[in-house]
Tab-separated table of C-alpha atoms and ligand atoms in Angstrom:
chain	number	residue	atom	x	y	z
V	67	MET	CA	100.231	104.465	124.973
V	68	VAL	CA	98.060	107.167	123.593
V	69	HIS	CA	98.249	110.593	122.070
V	70	TRP	CA	95.993	113.302	123.360
V	71	TYR	CA	94.013	116.160	121.827
V	72	HIS	CA	92.987	119.103	123.929
V	73	ALA	CA	89.921	119.914	121.784
V	74	GLN	CA	86.849	117.694	121.417
V	75	SER	CA	86.885	115.424	118.372
V	76	THR	CA	83.757	117.139	116.999
V	77	THR	CA	85.675	120.431	116.908
V	78	ASN	CA	88.651	118.764	115.254
V	79	ILE	CA	86.421	117.029	112.680
V	80	ASP	CA	84.879	120.382	111.731
V	81	ILE	CA	88.379	121.727	111.076
V	82	PHE	CA	89.526	118.573	109.285
V	83	LEU	CA	86.527	117.987	106.982
V	84	ASN	CA	86.452	121.501	105.668
V	85	GLU	CA	86.763	123.212	102.303
V	86	ASN	CA	89.565	125.277	103.790
V	87	ASN	CA	91.593	122.097	104.303
V	88	PRO	CA	91.875	120.868	100.709
V	89	THR	CA	94.990	118.785	101.390
V	90	GLY	CA	93.236	116.897	104.207
V	91	ALA	CA	95.811	117.812	106.857
V	92	GLU	CA	94.898	115.848	109.993
V	93	PRO	CA	94.632	117.491	113.411
V	94	VAL	CA	97.967	116.985	115.197
V	95	PRO	CA	97.782	115.805	118.816
V	96	GLU	CA	98.818	118.167	121.604
V	97	SER	CA	100.385	115.571	123.928
V	98	GLY	CA	100.584	111.893	124.801
V	99	PHE	CA	101.415	109.465	127.583
V	100	MET	CA	101.941	105.855	128.624
V	101	LEU	CA	99.894	103.982	131.231
V	102	ASN	CA	97.270	106.270	132.819
V	103	SER	CA	98.916	109.672	132.956
V	104	VAL	CA	102.116	111.559	132.206
V	105	ASN	CA	103.247	110.794	135.762
V	106	ASP	CA	102.746	107.009	135.710
V	107	THR	CA	105.603	104.575	136.327
V	108	LEU	CA	106.242	100.817	136.430
V	109	THR	CA	108.222	98.879	139.026
V	110	PHE	CA	109.978	95.564	138.319
V	111	ILE	CA	111.001	93.011	140.920
V	112	PRO	CA	114.460	91.595	140.094
V	113	GLY	CA	114.499	88.200	138.397
V	114	LYS	CA	110.812	88.159	137.434
V	115	THR	CA	109.501	87.973	133.893
V	116	TYR	CA	106.703	90.392	133.019
V	117	ARG	CA	104.098	90.273	130.294
V	118	LEU	CA	103.452	93.788	129.055
V	119	ARG	CA	100.231	94.141	127.103
V	120	LEU	CA	100.865	97.049	124.784
V	121	ILE	CA	97.950	98.811	123.167
V	122	ASN	CA	98.079	101.817	120.899
V	123	MET	CA	94.850	103.590	121.853
V	124	SER	CA	95.505	106.534	119.537
V	125	GLY	CA	93.183	107.481	116.753
V	126	PHE	CA	96.035	108.730	114.601
V	127	SER	CA	99.647	108.310	115.642
V	128	MET	CA	101.725	105.162	115.324
V	129	PHE	CA	104.135	104.489	118.220
V	130	TYR	CA	107.489	102.729	118.651
V	131	PHE	CA	107.918	101.144	122.071
V	132	SER	CA	111.218	100.174	123.695
V	133	ILE	CA	112.851	99.879	127.123
V	134	ASP	CA	116.442	100.958	127.641
V	135	GLY	CA	118.674	97.975	128.379
V	136	HIS	CA	115.922	95.339	127.977
V	137	ASP	CA	114.960	92.963	125.175
V	138	LEU	CA	111.318	92.527	124.246
V	139	ASP	CA	110.044	89.031	123.416
V	140	VAL	CA	106.938	89.359	121.242
V	141	ILE	CA	104.469	86.533	122.025
V	142	GLU	CA	101.081	87.800	120.887
V	143	ILE	CA	99.589	90.211	118.388
V	144	ASP	CA	95.888	91.218	118.146
V	145	GLY	CA	94.955	88.311	120.403
V	146	ILE	CA	96.836	85.651	118.378
V	147	ASP	CA	99.696	83.887	120.194
V	148	VAL	CA	102.886	83.825	118.119
V	149	GLN	CA	106.278	82.141	118.254
V	150	ARG	CA	108.519	84.103	120.571
V	151	LYS	CA	110.576	86.713	118.744
V	152	THR	CA	113.195	88.829	120.480
V	153	VAL	CA	113.385	92.439	119.345
V	154	GLN	CA	114.694	95.770	120.604
V	155	SER	CA	111.543	97.721	119.804
V	156	VAL	CA	107.958	97.152	118.731
V	157	SER	CA	105.849	99.326	116.455
V	158	LEU	CA	102.151	99.671	117.102
V	159	THR	CA	99.850	101.273	114.602
V	160	ALA	CA	96.534	102.734	115.786
V	161	ALA	CA	94.378	99.937	117.288
V	162	GLN	CA	97.152	97.320	117.401
V	163	ARG	CA	97.779	95.173	120.467
V	164	VAL	CA	101.060	93.369	121.140
V	165	SER	CA	102.205	91.353	124.163
V	166	VAL	CA	105.887	91.246	125.031
V	167	LEU	CA	107.715	89.312	127.727
V	168	VAL	CA	110.383	91.319	129.524
V	169	THR	CA	112.835	89.638	131.868
V	170	ALA	CA	113.789	91.881	134.749
V	171	LYS	CA	117.429	92.421	135.694
V	172	ASN	CA	118.787	90.653	138.763
V	173	THR	CA	120.005	93.844	140.396
V	174	THR	CA	118.371	97.005	141.690
V	175	ASP	CA	121.284	99.386	141.215
V	176	MET	CA	119.860	100.983	138.106
V	177	ASN	CA	116.505	102.284	136.926
V	178	TYR	CA	115.518	102.535	133.239
V	179	TYR	CA	113.235	104.450	130.905
V	180	MET	CA	110.444	103.078	128.784
V	181	HIS	CA	109.950	104.839	125.460
V	182	ALA	CA	106.892	105.391	123.276
V	183	ASP	CA	107.983	107.454	120.294
V	184	MET	CA	105.430	108.821	117.846
V	185	ASN	CA	105.743	108.306	114.133
V	186	VAL	CA	105.390	111.872	112.890
V	187	ASP	CA	105.390	111.107	109.144
V	188	MET	CA	101.762	112.168	108.797
V	189	PHE	CA	101.963	115.268	111.019
V	190	ASP	CA	101.837	118.319	108.769
V	191	ILE	CA	103.290	120.397	111.556
V	192	ILE	CA	104.979	119.463	114.824
V	193	PRO	CA	103.948	122.005	117.450
V	194	GLU	CA	106.891	123.298	119.465
V	195	ASP	CA	105.412	122.121	122.748
V	196	LEU	CA	104.488	118.620	121.544
V	197	LEU	CA	106.710	115.960	123.065
V	198	VAL	CA	106.800	113.289	120.350
V	199	ASN	CA	109.193	110.972	122.203
V	200	LEU	CA	107.449	109.955	125.429
V	201	THR	CA	109.259	108.404	128.363
V	202	ALA	CA	108.130	106.782	131.604
V	203	PRO	CA	110.366	105.477	134.398
V	204	LEU	CA	110.793	101.743	134.954
V	205	TYR	CA	111.953	101.407	138.543
V	206	TYR	CA	113.933	98.683	140.247
V	207	ASN	CA	114.603	100.983	143.184
V	208	LYS	CA	112.288	103.943	143.695
V	209	ASP	CA	114.678	105.532	146.190
V	210	SER	CA	117.406	105.746	143.593
V	211	THR	CA	117.839	108.498	141.033
V	212	ASN	CA	120.311	106.343	139.149
V	213	PHE	CA	118.976	105.916	135.599
V	214	ALA	CA	120.565	104.217	132.615
V	215	ALA	CA	121.130	106.625	129.716
V	216	SER	CA	117.837	107.413	127.989
V	217	GLU	CA	117.875	106.450	124.317
V	218	ASP	CA	114.930	107.457	122.152
V	219	ILE	CA	114.413	105.072	119.304
V	220	GLY	CA	112.488	107.732	117.446
V	221	MET	CA	111.406	106.404	114.067
V	222	ASP	CA	114.480	104.172	113.611
V	223	SER	CA	112.800	100.946	114.717
V	224	ASP	CA	113.330	98.046	112.297
V	225	PHE	CA	110.495	95.974	113.768
V	226	ASP	CA	108.490	94.131	111.102
V	227	ASP	CA	105.280	92.617	112.468
V	228	PHE	CA	104.232	91.065	109.140
V	229	PRO	CA	106.160	87.756	109.421
V	230	LEU	CA	105.202	86.931	113.034
V	231	VAL	CA	104.345	83.198	113.118
V	232	PRO	CA	101.152	82.051	114.893
V	233	LEU	CA	101.473	79.163	117.373
V	234	VAL	CA	98.290	77.525	116.057
V	235	VAL	CA	99.120	76.579	112.461
V	236	GLU	CA	96.688	77.610	109.713
V	237	ASN	CA	97.989	77.568	106.156
V	238	ALA	CA	96.490	79.886	103.549
V	239	ALA	CA	93.624	78.364	101.566
V	240	PRO	CA	92.836	79.376	97.962
V	241	PHE	CA	90.339	82.218	97.782
V	242	ASP	CA	86.813	81.980	96.325
V	243	HIS	CA	86.092	85.685	96.156
V	244	GLN	CA	88.570	88.452	95.519
V	245	VAL	CA	87.819	92.034	96.508
V	246	ASN	CA	90.010	94.873	95.295
V	247	LEU	CA	90.059	97.837	97.667
V	248	THR	CA	92.295	100.576	96.287
V	249	PHE	CA	92.412	103.636	98.458
V	250	ASN	CA	93.419	107.219	98.111
V	251	PHE	CA	92.533	110.720	99.291
V	252	ASP	CA	91.284	113.507	97.109
V	253	VAL	CA	89.030	116.527	96.952
V	254	THR	CA	85.448	115.453	96.284
V	255	THR	CA	82.475	117.072	94.578
V	256	ASN	CA	81.462	118.915	97.760
V	257	GLY	CA	84.901	120.522	97.990
V	258	ILE	CA	86.154	118.423	100.891
V	259	ASN	CA	89.202	116.147	100.845
V	260	ARG	CA	88.054	112.616	101.647
V	261	GLY	CA	89.437	109.132	101.973
V	262	MET	CA	87.907	106.585	99.628
V	263	PHE	CA	88.009	102.993	98.453
V	264	ASN	CA	87.841	102.638	94.658
V	265	GLU	CA	87.104	106.370	94.286
V	266	VAL	CA	83.931	106.282	96.442
V	267	PRO	CA	83.941	107.758	99.971
V	268	TYR	CA	81.793	105.926	102.526
V	269	LEU	CA	78.673	107.797	103.651
V	270	SER	CA	76.540	106.472	106.519
V	271	PRO	CA	73.123	105.228	105.361
V	272	LYS	CA	69.908	106.585	106.889
V	273	ILE	CA	69.127	103.120	108.294
V	274	PRO	CA	71.844	101.006	109.949
V	275	THR	CA	73.000	98.360	107.458
V	276	LEU	CA	72.137	95.457	109.783
V	277	ASN	CA	68.562	96.794	110.074
V	278	THR	CA	68.327	96.980	106.289
V	279	LEU	CA	69.551	93.396	106.063
V	280	LEU	CA	66.955	92.200	108.576
V	281	THR	CA	63.973	94.146	107.223
V	282	GLN	CA	64.359	93.951	103.433
V	283	GLY	CA	63.845	90.226	102.743
V	284	ASN	CA	65.480	88.998	99.532
V	285	TYR	CA	66.664	92.513	98.679
V	286	SER	CA	69.279	91.940	101.388
V	287	LEU	CA	71.235	89.958	98.773
V	288	GLU	CA	71.568	93.015	96.517
V	289	PRO	CA	74.279	95.529	97.348
V	290	GLU	CA	72.136	98.438	96.009
V	291	VAL	CA	69.694	98.174	98.920
V	292	TYR	CA	72.429	99.280	101.353
V	293	GLY	CA	72.919	102.555	99.482
V	294	PRO	CA	75.165	103.954	96.774
V	295	GLN	CA	77.945	104.998	99.145
V	296	THR	CA	78.098	102.382	101.907
V	297	GLN	CA	80.564	100.316	99.865
V	298	ALA	CA	78.509	97.214	100.701
V	299	ILE	CA	80.204	94.004	99.598
V	300	ILE	CA	78.061	90.870	99.851
V	301	LEU	CA	79.899	87.724	100.933
V	302	LYS	CA	78.634	84.165	100.645
V	303	HIS	CA	78.527	82.009	103.730
V	304	LEU	CA	81.856	80.229	104.346
V	305	GLU	CA	83.610	81.434	101.216
V	306	MET	CA	87.297	82.320	101.417
V	307	VAL	CA	87.660	86.034	100.812
V	308	GLU	CA	90.814	87.713	99.564
V	309	ILE	CA	91.144	91.475	99.930
V	310	VAL	CA	93.750	93.183	97.796
V	311	LEU	CA	94.368	96.376	99.713
V	312	ILE	CA	96.247	98.890	97.582
V	313	ASN	CA	97.573	102.110	99.080
V	314	LEU	CA	97.992	104.885	96.487
V	315	ASP	CA	98.577	107.437	99.241
V	316	ALA	CA	101.956	108.758	100.390
V	317	GLY	CA	101.169	107.841	104.013
V	318	ALA	CA	100.822	104.520	105.894
V	319	HIS	CA	97.295	103.468	106.945
V	320	PRO	CA	96.163	100.937	109.574
V	321	PHE	CA	93.198	98.828	108.448
V	322	HIS	CA	90.939	97.022	110.860
V	323	LEU	CA	88.259	94.417	110.187
V	324	HIS	CA	85.443	93.758	112.625
V	325	GLY	CA	84.181	90.246	113.331
V	326	HIS	CA	87.215	88.416	111.936
V	327	VAL	CA	90.872	87.619	112.162
V	328	PHE	CA	92.540	87.659	108.741
V	329	GLN	CA	95.701	86.111	107.340
V	330	LEU	CA	98.463	88.291	105.902
V	331	VAL	CA	99.250	86.335	102.730
V	332	GLY	CA	101.203	88.827	100.623
V	333	ARG	CA	102.690	92.270	100.234
V	334	GLY	CA	104.667	94.261	97.724
V	335	PRO	CA	105.464	97.683	96.307
V	336	GLY	CA	103.202	99.672	93.986
V	337	VAL	CA	99.928	98.330	92.636
V	338	TYR	CA	98.947	94.643	92.566
V	339	ASP	CA	97.288	93.479	89.352
V	340	GLY	CA	97.590	89.707	89.796
V	341	SER	CA	100.679	89.374	87.625
V	342	ASN	CA	103.273	91.078	89.828
V	343	SER	CA	106.512	89.129	90.012
V	344	ASP	CA	107.756	90.812	93.171
V	345	VAL	CA	104.993	89.772	95.594
V	346	GLU	CA	106.344	88.559	98.928
V	347	TRP	CA	104.009	85.651	99.668
V	348	PHE	CA	103.303	84.163	103.084
V	349	LEU	CA	101.172	81.092	102.376
V	350	GLU	CA	102.455	78.713	105.052
V	351	ASN	CA	100.998	79.583	108.425
V	352	PRO	CA	100.852	83.319	107.720
V	353	SER	CA	100.454	85.869	110.463
V	354	ARG	CA	96.857	86.431	111.611
V	355	ARG	CA	95.306	89.483	113.209
V	356	ASP	CA	92.571	92.091	112.818
V	357	THR	CA	94.708	95.198	112.144
V	358	ILE	CA	97.326	95.727	109.469
V	359	GLN	CA	99.350	98.778	108.555
V	360	VAL	CA	99.716	99.293	104.799
V	361	PRO	CA	102.849	101.350	104.100
V	362	ALA	CA	102.787	104.210	101.569
V	363	GLU	CA	102.400	103.180	97.915
V	364	THR	CA	102.373	99.455	98.635
V	365	TYR	CA	99.750	96.724	98.755
V	366	VAL	CA	98.838	94.026	101.242
V	367	ILE	CA	96.846	90.878	100.429
V	368	ILE	CA	94.750	89.410	103.234
V	369	ARG	CA	92.354	86.451	103.450
V	370	PHE	CA	89.604	85.395	105.801
V	371	ARG	CA	86.842	82.804	105.898
V	372	ALA	CA	83.340	84.317	105.814
V	373	ASP	CA	82.274	82.236	108.812
V	374	ASN	CA	80.658	84.924	110.944
V	375	PRO	CA	77.339	86.012	109.384
V	376	GLY	CA	76.611	89.668	110.042
V	377	VAL	CA	77.548	93.175	108.961
V	378	TRP	CA	81.199	94.023	109.504
V	379	ILE	CA	82.933	97.298	108.818
V	380	PHE	CA	86.448	97.379	107.354
V	381	HIS	CA	88.104	100.739	107.827
V	382	CYS	CA	91.217	102.793	108.314
V	383	HIS	CA	91.751	103.067	112.060
V	384	ILE	CA	93.041	106.604	111.803
V	385	GLU	CA	89.746	107.969	113.038
V	386	TRP	CA	90.004	111.119	110.921
V	387	HIS	CA	90.183	108.924	107.824
V	388	LEU	CA	87.243	106.768	108.895
V	389	GLU	CA	85.203	109.958	109.332
V	390	SER	CA	86.331	111.153	105.918
V	391	GLY	CA	85.096	108.002	104.166
V	392	LEU	CA	87.833	105.359	104.201
V	393	ALA	CA	85.529	102.437	105.012
V	394	ALA	CA	83.683	99.533	103.407
V	395	THR	CA	80.956	97.236	104.749
V	396	PHE	CA	81.054	93.462	104.440
V	397	VAL	CA	77.501	92.153	104.406
V	398	GLU	CA	78.276	88.570	105.211
V	399	ALA	CA	75.823	85.778	104.433
V	400	PRO	CA	72.645	87.919	104.717
V	401	ASP	CA	70.490	84.819	104.088
V	402	VAL	CA	72.037	83.080	107.098
V	403	VAL	CA	71.728	86.223	109.229
V	404	GLN	CA	67.988	86.346	108.462
V	405	GLN	CA	67.609	82.714	109.557
V	406	ARG	CA	69.542	83.146	112.768
V	407	MET	CA	68.727	86.641	113.982
V	408	THR	CA	65.920	89.057	114.595
V	409	LEU	CA	66.354	92.675	115.595
V	410	PRO	CA	66.301	92.859	119.398
V	411	ASP	CA	63.616	95.165	120.809
V	412	ALA	CA	66.277	97.168	122.626
V	413	PHE	CA	67.930	97.855	119.289
V	414	ILE	CA	64.673	99.166	117.812
V	415	GLU	CA	63.987	101.267	120.911
V	416	THR	CA	67.475	102.770	120.646
V	417	CYS	CA	66.838	103.786	117.032
V	418	LYS	CA	63.503	105.332	118.020
V	419	ALA	CA	65.057	107.201	120.938
V	420	ALA	CA	67.693	108.607	118.589
V	421	ASP	CA	64.946	109.614	116.154
V	422	MET	CA	66.384	107.223	113.580
V	423	GLY	CA	64.554	104.805	111.330
V	424	TYR	CA	65.000	101.116	112.045
V	425	ASP	CA	63.188	99.548	109.091
V	426	GLY	CA	64.068	100.047	105.449
V	427	ASN	CA	66.849	100.493	102.939
V	428	ALA	CA	69.642	103.067	103.047
V	429	ALA	CA	67.102	105.786	102.216
V	430	GLY	CA	64.654	104.652	104.891
V	431	LYS	CA	62.337	103.335	102.148
V	432	GLN	CA	61.445	99.832	101.020
V	433	GLY	CA	63.138	97.607	98.442
V	434	LEU	CA	65.220	99.345	95.795
V	435	ASP	CA	63.547	102.767	96.010
V	436	LEU	CA	66.680	104.589	97.153
V	437	GLU	CA	65.614	108.148	96.457
V	438	GLY	CA	67.079	110.248	99.270
V	439	ALA	CA	69.847	107.857	100.316
V	440	PRO	CA	73.108	109.630	101.216
V	441	ASN	CA	74.808	110.054	97.867
V	442	GLY	CA	76.649	112.382	95.517
V	443	VAL	CA	80.009	112.884	97.211
V	444	TYR	CA	82.380	111.622	94.573
V	445	LEU	CA	85.883	112.073	93.375
V	446	LEU	CA	86.263	115.390	91.587
V	447	TYR	CA	87.391	114.474	88.096
V	448	ASP	CA	89.744	116.899	86.378
V	449	GLY	CA	87.878	120.010	85.336
V	450	PHE	CA	89.844	120.811	82.167
V	451	THR	CA	87.962	121.504	78.930
V	452	ALA	CA	89.279	120.202	75.587
V	453	ARG	CA	90.700	123.695	74.879
V	454	GLY	CA	92.333	123.751	78.288
V	455	LYS	CA	93.924	120.377	77.645
V	456	GLY	CA	95.158	121.620	74.212
V	457	ALA	CA	96.704	124.706	75.805
V	458	MET	CA	98.310	122.552	78.507
V	459	ALA	CA	99.725	120.182	75.847
V	460	GLY	CA	101.110	123.208	73.946
V	461	CYS	CA	102.816	124.508	77.083
V	462	VAL	CA	104.301	121.114	77.833
V	463	ILE	CA	105.611	120.717	74.271
V	464	ALA	CA	107.125	124.236	74.332
V	465	ALA	CA	108.764	123.488	77.686
V	466	LEU	CA	110.161	120.199	76.388
V	467	LEU	CA	111.531	121.882	73.245
V	468	GLY	CA	113.130	124.555	75.423
V	469	MET	CA	114.740	121.913	77.634
V	470	ALA	CA	115.893	119.967	74.569
V	471	ALA	CA	117.529	123.121	73.210
V	472	ILE	CA	119.367	123.660	76.510
V	473	VAL	CA	120.555	120.046	76.517
V	474	ALA	CA	121.645	120.289	72.854
V	475	TYR	CA	123.639	123.503	73.455
V	476	SER	CA	125.232	122.055	76.575
V	477	ARG	CA	126.459	119.062	74.601
V	478	MET	CA	127.893	121.142	71.719
V	479	ASP	CA	131.616	121.512	71.448
V	480	PRO	CA	132.053	125.313	71.505
V	481	LEU	CA	135.541	125.061	69.982
V	482	LYS	CA	134.590	122.737	67.139
V	483	GLU	CA	134.053	125.573	64.653
V	484	ALA	CA	137.209	127.418	65.671
V	485	ARG	CA	139.229	124.233	65.373
V	486	ALA	CA	137.820	123.545	61.902
V	487	ILE	CA	138.784	127.063	60.727
V	488	ALA	CA	142.258	126.714	62.213
V	489	GLU	CA	142.708	123.291	60.613
V	490	SER	CA	141.622	124.530	57.188
V	491	LYS	CA	144.012	127.497	57.469
V	492	ALA	CA	146.819	125.156	58.433
V	493	ALA	CA	146.066	122.909	55.471
V	494	LYS	CA	146.307	125.892	53.100
V	495	LEU	CA	149.734	126.902	54.414
Y	736	CU	CU1	94.126	106.224	107.087
């Protein structure tokens, strides 16, 4: 399933990353479809069991998939086989892959509809002509127009992919290295709303990070060499890495790690600080995959073994958010990479052909001379002066006093005084 934009992504990026879009409203797709086109169908032979490999190819929208009148048995997610789990619908965030087994009916008297319904939570507008609930026919008999009632699941799916249990057992191991990646969106110093980890949006370096690693000798062990805004995190060979991924945003975001499969070891509401009592832990054979959706204002804790030396990007798979800076770079075991790899000639030729440098640090220079490296796009801190803050505090206090007065009057007994007068008169009589 996929959603579809009618304009080129470069056009949409120009609209999205723009001072006139301070809230960071994402381009909303114009259409979508399942299989290869809006006219595609599937045909089942009675009695057979089918494996459907579902992929959400969208760069933005999450989908809920279901088939009228049929159960779905989930058996695989992101390439990891899991214990069979029967569900009515499956959710797929951008970049997720799920396999389901579907057992065909034994009769051909009825045809059915498959559904792929968009999650529209993040759509700022829903264009009138956008069909958000997609359907495609599932035929048992192509000559028949007899279809079971079509039931959109919409956004009501209760599918939870987090607890899916891998067939190959791997318990969680204690971590050696913890990385906190707290993300949010905000207007930055160049006036554009950007996504960012730990208040720093990712900016592409002048030299690809792997080239820096392979050309800068021992400097490859220092995160500075990769540039001030590549969010380079150096990992030691074979250490167990724990990422605490905290979502401060009001939307859900799908994170994807290259070069690894990670374990989903915990989740919970709000912000994780290591002492939370309401963490839902999954330490025994936790689910493994390379993409995880982090719901709004929650956190997810993931772990992986740094056993694949190289440079691996970790990013939101909503492509608009990746473009806007929601990415970090794991520079994994640079010492081992230098022992095992050299830059292939073809790689160097490609850089030359693209008029890009292939040797140097993030600024295209040597060592830690980073003058000229992409830099300076930071979170815009509040622009209030001390006087402004004083005035604001005064306003707030006045407003609170006003509200307190209203509350006090509303609680007063309006007849208390009258009663007291009447009682005193009565006492005198
Ligand atoms: Cu995102």
